[in-house]
Amino acid sequence: MATAVISEFNPFHNGHKYLLQTAKSLTDSPIIAVMSGSFTQRGEVAICDKFLRAKTAVQNGADLVVELPTVYAVSSAQRFARCGVEIAESFSCVDKIAFGCECDNSDLLMRAAKAEENQNVKESLAELMKEGDYFPRAYEKAVRKVLGDEVADILTSPNNILAVEYLRNINAGITPLAIKRIGAEHDSIKTSKNIASASHIRSLVRQGKDVGAFLPNVPDEITFPQNLERILLYKLRSMSKYDFAQLPEISEGLENRIFSAVQKSTGVDEIISFVKTKRYTHARIRRILICALLNITESDQKIKPEYVRVLAFNGKGTSLLKTTSFEIVTSPAAAIKSNSKNLKLLAKDIYASDIAALAYDVVKKSGNDYHAKITKFD
């Protein structure tokens, strides 16, 4: 049997190493990591190449790393979790899904996951949404009102929120394994011995600071989100209201608000500040804008993922791959030549890597997905 971990590894740090090694010690089973590729859920380019992050993961506890399709890597928590679980469950060997979170009380997490079925929570949520609140915060308030602080507090942390989404999507026969995070909190600038949050590490490495204490492998080349700003502005200025309306997470005329902001702004942060309201959060807007850059539409995020793109593996990973019911992609060129049914999603992954190549200070060539060697460890 095997344990799946849904991840970003942006970058792979000592906290991730602890998660994989703890999961392996608790289950005594190999690890399959389903990892975001060139862009991440916060609507930002990944700090470094996906093949390097996957290689580091296999060197530090994972046995197989496959790519979470880009269209879902930049989606809401609900869709991110659902796609990750679907890929994990395509492997018949997977009997557990492990995740790091602030709360490792499985019963409490399950109560938070099932709160959406409570009729009183539904009614309270509907009232809060009418008042203009955005869904995650309104849902937390509704749960707090009906079920109390203990359950609602689960919904105040990004990692707990993802844990709840995993629980909602895991099918019978799969055991959830909640592993309590150690050291730094999510997005914290505080460090604890050799543990720091991924966001703090990204900030430090982009400032040229030494991050060797927090990473098993410091990347030689890194991206800078600001390097994509002008091409993103170009893309946004070329779009109509109709184009914006086709993007994911657009509702209630948000396309008009974004179109107007684009017309009067000279920077991405300025656009976000014009659009942001209590209902439309910074993270949601960034995801929408990055979907615009990557030509990802609402309909794209409704395509069922049915392939596993291999990024790195070891000997155990070879055996794990044989258990998936999905198409195995080791060569994008071969998949394209065979007119794979997964071609549309795979093409988005390739395109995303080509766009990410522009985010380095020294621009990289396109086509890395075709030429990069998949790391295999014996």
GROMACS .gro file of N, CA and C in nm, residues 35-150:
model
  348
   35MET      N    1   0.212   1.709  -0.685
   35MET     CA    2   0.272   1.841  -0.664
   35MET      C    3   0.236   1.941  -0.773
   36SER      N    4   0.206   2.065  -0.732
   36SER     CA    5   0.186   2.174  -0.827
   36SER      C    6   0.313   2.192  -0.910
   37GLY      N    7   0.294   2.237  -1.035
   37GLY     CA    8   0.407   2.252  -1.124
   37GLY      C    9   0.467   2.391  -1.126
   38SER      N   10   0.438   2.467  -1.231
   38SER     CA   11   0.505   2.595  -1.253
   38SER      C   12   0.438   2.713  -1.185
   39PHE      N   13   0.311   2.698  -1.145
   39PHE     CA   14   0.240   2.804  -1.075
   39PHE      C   15   0.167   2.745  -0.955
   40THR      N   16   0.134   2.830  -0.859
   40THR     CA   17   0.079   2.780  -0.734
   40THR      C   18  -0.057   2.842  -0.702
   41GLN      N   19  -0.116   2.791  -0.593
   41GLN     CA   20  -0.253   2.826  -0.561
   41GLN      C   21  -0.271   2.972  -0.519
   42ARG      N   22  -0.165   3.038  -0.479
   42ARG     CA   23  -0.178   3.179  -0.443
   42ARG      C   24  -0.171   3.269  -0.567
   43GLY      N   25  -0.168   3.207  -0.686
   43GLY     CA   26  -0.166   3.285  -0.809
   43GLY      C   27  -0.030   3.345  -0.837
   44GLU      N   28   0.074   3.266  -0.817
   44GLU     CA   29   0.210   3.316  -0.833
   44GLU      C   30   0.297   3.209  -0.897
   45VAL      N   31   0.399   3.252  -0.972
   45VAL     CA   32   0.492   3.158  -1.032
   45VAL      C   33   0.568   3.086  -0.922
   46ALA      N   34   0.592   2.956  -0.939
   46ALA     CA   35   0.669   2.879  -0.842
   46ALA      C   36   0.812   2.932  -0.835
   47ILE      N   37   0.873   2.919  -0.719
   47ILE     CA   38   1.005   2.978  -0.695
   47ILE      C   39   1.114   2.918  -0.783
   48CYS      N   40   1.098   2.791  -0.822
   48CYS     CA   41   1.199   2.729  -0.907
   48CYS      C   42   1.137   2.614  -0.987
   49ASP      N   43   1.215   2.557  -1.072
   49ASP     CA   44   1.171   2.455  -1.167
   49ASP      C   45   1.103   2.336  -1.097
   50LYS      N   46   0.995   2.288  -1.155
   50LYS     CA   47   0.918   2.178  -1.093
   50LYS      C   48   0.998   2.049  -1.089
   51PHE      N   49   1.084   2.025  -1.188
   51PHE     CA   50   1.163   1.903  -1.189
   51PHE      C   51   1.266   1.903  -1.076
   52LEU      N   52   1.321   2.021  -1.045
   52LEU     CA   53   1.415   2.032  -0.934
   52LEU      C   54   1.343   2.009  -0.801
   53ARG      N   55   1.225   2.069  -0.785
   53ARG     CA   56   1.149   2.050  -0.660
   53ARG      C   57   1.110   1.904  -0.642
   54ALA      N   58   1.072   1.839  -0.752
   54ALA     CA   59   1.036   1.697  -0.745
   54ALA      C   60   1.156   1.611  -0.711
   55LYS      N   61   1.270   1.641  -0.771
   55LYS     CA   62   1.393   1.567  -0.742
   55LYS      C   63   1.429   1.578  -0.594
   56THR      N   64   1.419   1.699  -0.539
   56THR     CA   65   1.451   1.721  -0.398
   56THR      C   66   1.354   1.643  -0.309
   57ALA      N   67   1.228   1.637  -0.349
   57ALA     CA   68   1.129   1.563  -0.271
   57ALA      C   69   1.163   1.414  -0.266
   58VAL      N   70   1.204   1.357  -0.379
   58VAL     CA   71   1.240   1.214  -0.381
   58VAL      C   72   1.367   1.189  -0.300
   59GLN      N   73   1.457   1.286  -0.300
   59GLN     CA   74   1.578   1.272  -0.220
   59GLN      C   75   1.549   1.279  -0.070
   60ASN      N   76   1.430   1.325  -0.034
   60ASN     CA   77   1.399   1.349   0.107
   60ASN      C   78   1.269   1.285   0.154
   61GLY      N   79   1.233   1.172   0.095
   61GLY     CA   80   1.121   1.097   0.150
   61GLY      C   81   1.015   1.051   0.052
   62ALA      N   82   0.994   1.122  -0.057
   62ALA     CA   83   0.894   1.079  -0.156
   62ALA      C   84   0.952   0.967  -0.243
   63ASP      N   85   0.866   0.882  -0.295
   63ASP     CA   86   0.910   0.776  -0.385
   63ASP      C   87   0.867   0.801  -0.528
   64LEU      N   88   0.762   0.881  -0.544
   64LEU     CA   89   0.711   0.918  -0.676
   64LEU      C   90   0.650   1.057  -0.666
   65VAL      N   91   0.684   1.145  -0.759
   65VAL     CA   92   0.623   1.278  -0.765
   65VAL      C   93   0.558   1.294  -0.901
   66VAL      N   94   0.428   1.325  -0.900
   66VAL     CA   95   0.354   1.351  -1.024
   66VAL      C   96   0.297   1.492  -1.015
   67GLU      N   97   0.268   1.549  -1.130
   67GLU     CA   98   0.227   1.690  -1.134
   67GLU      C   99   0.076   1.707  -1.117
   68LEU      N  100   0.038   1.798  -1.030
   68LEU     CA  101  -0.101   1.842  -1.022
   68LEU      C  102  -0.124   1.934  -1.141
   69PRO      N  103  -0.219   1.903  -1.230
   69PRO     CA  104  -0.238   1.986  -1.351
   69PRO      C  105  -0.250   2.135  -1.318
   70THR      N  106  -0.190   2.217  -1.401
   70THR     CA  107  -0.184   2.361  -1.377
   70THR      C  108  -0.321   2.423  -1.356
   71VAL      N  109  -0.421   2.379  -1.432
   71VAL     CA  110  -0.553   2.443  -1.420
   71VAL      C  111  -0.609   2.427  -1.280
   72TYR      N  112  -0.567   2.322  -1.208
   72TYR     CA  113  -0.613   2.302  -1.071
   72TYR      C  114  -0.513   2.355  -0.968
   73ALA      N  115  -0.386   2.362  -1.006
   73ALA     CA  116  -0.284   2.417  -0.916
   73ALA      C  117  -0.312   2.563  -0.884
   74VAL      N  118  -0.381   2.634  -0.976
   74VAL     CA  119  -0.412   2.776  -0.955
   74VAL      C  120  -0.561   2.796  -0.927
   75SER      N  121  -0.626   2.695  -0.872
   75SER     CA  122  -0.770   2.703  -0.847
   75SER      C  123  -0.799   2.725  -0.699
   76SER      N  124  -0.926   2.736  -0.665
   76SER     CA  125  -0.970   2.751  -0.527
   76SER      C  126  -0.931   2.629  -0.446
   77ALA      N  127  -0.936   2.642  -0.313
   77ALA     CA  128  -0.901   2.531  -0.225
   77ALA      C  129  -0.988   2.409  -0.254
   78GLN      N  130  -1.116   2.432  -0.282
   78GLN     CA  131  -1.207   2.321  -0.308
   78GLN      C  132  -1.162   2.241  -0.432
   79ARG      N  133  -1.131   2.311  -0.541
   79ARG     CA  134  -1.092   2.242  -0.664
   79ARG      C  135  -0.951   2.186  -0.655
   80PHE      N  136  -0.862   2.257  -0.590
   80PHE     CA  137  -0.725   2.210  -0.568
   80PHE      C  138  -0.728   2.076  -0.497
   81ALA      N  139  -0.805   2.070  -0.387
   81ALA     CA  140  -0.812   1.947  -0.308
   81ALA      C  141  -0.879   1.835  -0.385
   82ARG      N  142  -0.988   1.867  -0.453
   82ARG     CA  143  -1.061   1.763  -0.525
   82ARG      C  144  -0.975   1.698  -0.632
   83CYS      N  145  -0.903   1.779  -0.709
   83CYS     CA  146  -0.817   1.724  -0.815
   83CYS      C  147  -0.704   1.641  -0.755
   84GLY      N  148  -0.642   1.694  -0.649
   84GLY     CA  149  -0.534   1.620  -0.584
   84GLY      C  150  -0.579   1.484  -0.535
   85VAL      N  151  -0.696   1.481  -0.474
   85VAL     CA  152  -0.750   1.354  -0.423
   85VAL      C  153  -0.783   1.260  -0.538
   86GLU      N  154  -0.840   1.312  -0.647
   86GLU     CA  155  -0.875   1.227  -0.762
   86GLU      C  156  -0.750   1.160  -0.820
   87ILE      N  157  -0.642   1.236  -0.830
   87ILE     CA  158  -0.518   1.178  -0.882
   87ILE      C  159  -0.462   1.075  -0.785
   88ALA      N  160  -0.464   1.110  -0.656
   88ALA     CA  161  -0.414   1.016  -0.554
   88ALA      C  162  -0.492   0.886  -0.558
   89GLU      N  163  -0.624   0.898  -0.570
   89GLU     CA  164  -0.708   0.778  -0.566
   89GLU      C  165  -0.705   0.699  -0.697
   90SER      N  166  -0.642   0.755  -0.801
   90SER     CA  167  -0.625   0.677  -0.924
   90SER      C  168  -0.525   0.565  -0.904
   91PHE      N  169  -0.445   0.575  -0.800
   91PHE     CA  170  -0.348   0.470  -0.766
   91PHE      C  171  -0.417   0.370  -0.672
   92SER      N  172  -0.435   0.249  -0.719
   92SER     CA  173  -0.504   0.149  -0.636
   92SER      C  174  -0.427   0.115  -0.510
   93CYS      N  175  -0.298   0.145  -0.508
   93CYS     CA  176  -0.216   0.116  -0.391
   93CYS      C  177  -0.235   0.217  -0.279
   94VAL      N  178  -0.293   0.333  -0.310
   94VAL     CA  179  -0.307   0.438  -0.208
   94VAL      C  180  -0.419   0.404  -0.111
   95ASP      N  181  -0.385   0.392   0.017
   95ASP     CA  182  -0.487   0.368   0.119
   95ASP      C  183  -0.490   0.477   0.225
   96LYS      N  184  -0.397   0.576   0.211
   96LYS     CA  185  -0.394   0.687   0.304
   96LYS      C  186  -0.358   0.816   0.230
   97ILE      N  187  -0.413   0.926   0.275
   97ILE     CA  188  -0.372   1.057   0.226
   97ILE      C  189  -0.328   1.138   0.347
   98ALA      N  190  -0.202   1.179   0.347
   98ALA     CA  191  -0.145   1.253   0.459
   98ALA      C  192  -0.137   1.401   0.425
   99PHE      N  193  -0.154   1.485   0.526
   99PHE     CA  194  -0.145   1.629   0.505
   99PHE      C  195  -0.100   1.697   0.634
  100GLY      N  196  -0.028   1.805   0.617
  100GLY     CA  197   0.016   1.883   0.732
  100GLY      C  198  -0.085   1.990   0.765
  101CYS      N  199  -0.114   2.009   0.891
  101CYS     CA  200  -0.209   2.112   0.932
  101CYS      C  201  -0.182   2.152   1.077
  102GLU      N  202  -0.245   2.262   1.118
  102GLU     CA  203  -0.224   2.311   1.254
  102GLU      C  204  -0.295   2.224   1.358
  103CYS      N  205  -0.402   2.156   1.315
  103CYS     CA  206  -0.479   2.070   1.405
  103CYS      C  207  -0.467   1.926   1.357
  104ASP      N  208  -0.422   1.837   1.445
  104ASP     CA  209  -0.413   1.696   1.406
  104ASP      C  210  -0.521   1.612   1.472
  105ASN      N  211  -0.625   1.679   1.521
  105ASN     CA  212  -0.740   1.610   1.580
  105ASN      C  213  -0.836   1.571   1.467
  106SER      N  214  -0.830   1.447   1.424
  106SER     CA  215  -0.908   1.403   1.308
  106SER      C  216  -1.058   1.418   1.330
  107ASP      N  217  -1.104   1.393   1.452
  107ASP     CA  218  -1.247   1.405   1.481
  107ASP      C  219  -1.293   1.550   1.464
  108LEU      N  220  -1.212   1.643   1.514
  108LEU     CA  221  -1.247   1.785   1.504
  108LEU      C  222  -1.244   1.831   1.358
  109LEU      N  223  -1.145   1.785   1.285
  109LEU     CA  224  -1.137   1.818   1.142
  109LEU      C  225  -1.258   1.763   1.067
  110MET      N  226  -1.300   1.643   1.103
  110MET     CA  227  -1.416   1.584   1.036
  110MET      C  228  -1.543   1.660   1.071
  111ARG      N  229  -1.556   1.706   1.194
  111ARG     CA  230  -1.673   1.787   1.231
  111ARG      C  231  -1.677   1.914   1.148
  112ALA      N  232  -1.560   1.975   1.125
  112ALA     CA  233  -1.554   2.096   1.042
  112ALA      C  234  -1.589   2.063   0.897
  113ALA      N  235  -1.546   1.947   0.851
  113ALA     CA  236  -1.575   1.907   0.713
  113ALA      C  237  -1.723   1.882   0.692
  114LYS      N  238  -1.789   1.825   0.791
  114LYS     CA  239  -1.931   1.791   0.779
  114LYS      C  240  -2.024   1.907   0.815
  115ALA      N  241  -1.966   2.017   0.862
  115ALA     CA  242  -2.049   2.132   0.902
  115ALA      C  243  -2.133   2.185   0.788
  116GLU      N  244  -2.084   2.171   0.665
  116GLU     CA  245  -2.158   2.222   0.550
  116GLU      C  246  -2.291   2.151   0.530
  117GLU      N  247  -2.308   2.033   0.590
  117GLU     CA  248  -2.432   1.958   0.578
  117GLU      C  249  -2.537   2.002   0.680
  118ASN      N  250  -2.494   2.083   0.779
  118ASN     CA  251  -2.585   2.127   0.884
  118ASN      C  252  -2.681   2.234   0.830
  119GLN      N  253  -2.810   2.212   0.844
  119GLN     CA  254  -2.909   2.303   0.788
  119GLN      C  255  -2.900   2.442   0.848
  120ASN      N  256  -2.873   2.451   0.977
  120ASN     CA  257  -2.862   2.582   1.043
  120ASN      C  258  -2.740   2.659   0.991
  121VAL      N  259  -2.632   2.585   0.964
  121VAL     CA  260  -2.512   2.647   0.906
  121VAL      C  261  -2.544   2.700   0.767
  122LYS      N  262  -2.618   2.622   0.689
  122LYS     CA  263  -2.655   2.664   0.554
  122LYS      C  264  -2.736   2.793   0.557
  123GLU      N  265  -2.831   2.802   0.649
  123GLU     CA  266  -2.918   2.919   0.656
  123GLU      C  267  -2.840   3.042   0.701
  124SER      N  268  -2.752   3.023   0.799
  124SER     CA  269  -2.670   3.135   0.847
  124SER      C  270  -2.574   3.182   0.738
  125LEU      N  271  -2.518   3.086   0.665
  125LEU     CA  272  -2.426   3.118   0.555
  125LEU      C  273  -2.497   3.200   0.448
  126ALA      N  274  -2.618   3.162   0.414
  126ALA     CA  275  -2.694   3.234   0.310
  126ALA      C  276  -2.717   3.379   0.352
  127GLU      N  277  -2.747   3.400   0.479
  127GLU     CA  278  -2.770   3.536   0.527
  127GLU      C  279  -2.643   3.619   0.520
  128LEU      N  280  -2.532   3.561   0.559
  128LEU     CA  281  -2.405   3.633   0.557
  128LEU      C  282  -2.362   3.666   0.415
  129MET      N  283  -2.387   3.576   0.322
  129MET     CA  284  -2.352   3.601   0.182
  129MET      C  285  -2.435   3.715   0.126
  130LYS      N  286  -2.560   3.726   0.169
  130LYS     CA  287  -2.644   3.836   0.125
  130LYS      C  288  -2.590   3.971   0.172
  131GLU      N  289  -2.519   3.968   0.284
  131GLU     CA  290  -2.462   4.091   0.340
  131GLU      C  291  -2.331   4.131   0.273
  132GLY      N  292  -2.285   4.049   0.177
  132GLY     CA  293  -2.167   4.086   0.099
  132GLY      C  294  -2.037   4.021   0.143
  133ASP      N  295  -2.044   3.927   0.237
  133ASP     CA  296  -1.922   3.859   0.280
  133ASP      C  297  -1.878   3.761   0.173
  134TYR      N  298  -1.750   3.723   0.173
  134TYR     CA  299  -1.705   3.624   0.077
  134TYR      C  300  -1.713   3.486   0.142
  135PHE      N  301  -1.722   3.383   0.060
  135PHE     CA  302  -1.763   3.251   0.108
  135PHE      C  303  -1.680   3.197   0.224
  136PRO      N  304  -1.546   3.187   0.216
  136PRO     CA  305  -1.472   3.125   0.327
  136PRO      C  306  -1.496   3.193   0.461
  137ARG      N  307  -1.496   3.327   0.461
  137ARG     CA  308  -1.516   3.398   0.588
  137ARG      C  309  -1.661   3.385   0.635
  138ALA      N  310  -1.755   3.391   0.542
  138ALA     CA  311  -1.896   3.376   0.579
  138ALA      C  312  -1.921   3.235   0.633
  139TYR      N  313  -1.858   3.136   0.573
  139TYR     CA  314  -1.875   2.999   0.618
  139TYR      C  315  -1.819   2.982   0.759
  140GLU      N  316  -1.702   3.040   0.784
  140GLU     CA  317  -1.643   3.033   0.918
  140GLU      C  318  -1.736   3.098   1.021
  141LYS      N  319  -1.791   3.214   0.989
  141LYS     CA  320  -1.881   3.284   1.081
  141LYS      C  321  -2.007   3.200   1.108
  142ALA      N  322  -2.059   3.138   1.004
  142ALA     CA  323  -2.180   3.057   1.019
  142ALA      C  324  -2.152   2.935   1.107
  143VAL      N  325  -2.039   2.872   1.087
  143VAL     CA  326  -2.002   2.757   1.169
  143VAL      C  327  -1.981   2.799   1.314
  144ARG      N  328  -1.919   2.914   1.333
  144ARG     CA  329  -1.895   2.964   1.470
  144ARG      C  330  -2.028   2.988   1.542
  145LYS      N  331  -2.122   3.046   1.471
  145LYS     CA  332  -2.252   3.077   1.529
  145LYS      C  333  -2.328   2.950   1.567
  146VAL      N  334  -2.321   2.849   1.482
  146VAL     CA  335  -2.403   2.729   1.501
  146VAL      C  336  -2.331   2.621   1.582
  147LEU      N  337  -2.202   2.599   1.554
  147LEU     CA  338  -2.130   2.486   1.615
  147LEU      C  339  -2.026   2.527   1.718
  148GLY      N  340  -2.000   2.657   1.730
  148GLY     CA  341  -1.909   2.702   1.834
  148GLY      C  342  -1.767   2.728   1.786
  149ASP      N  343  -1.687   2.785   1.878
  149ASP     CA  344  -1.552   2.830   1.844
  149ASP      C  345  -1.457   2.716   1.810
  150GLU      N  346  -1.468   2.604   1.881
  150GLU     CA  347  -1.371   2.497   1.861
  150GLU      C  348  -1.370   2.448   1.716
   0.00000   0.00000   0.00000
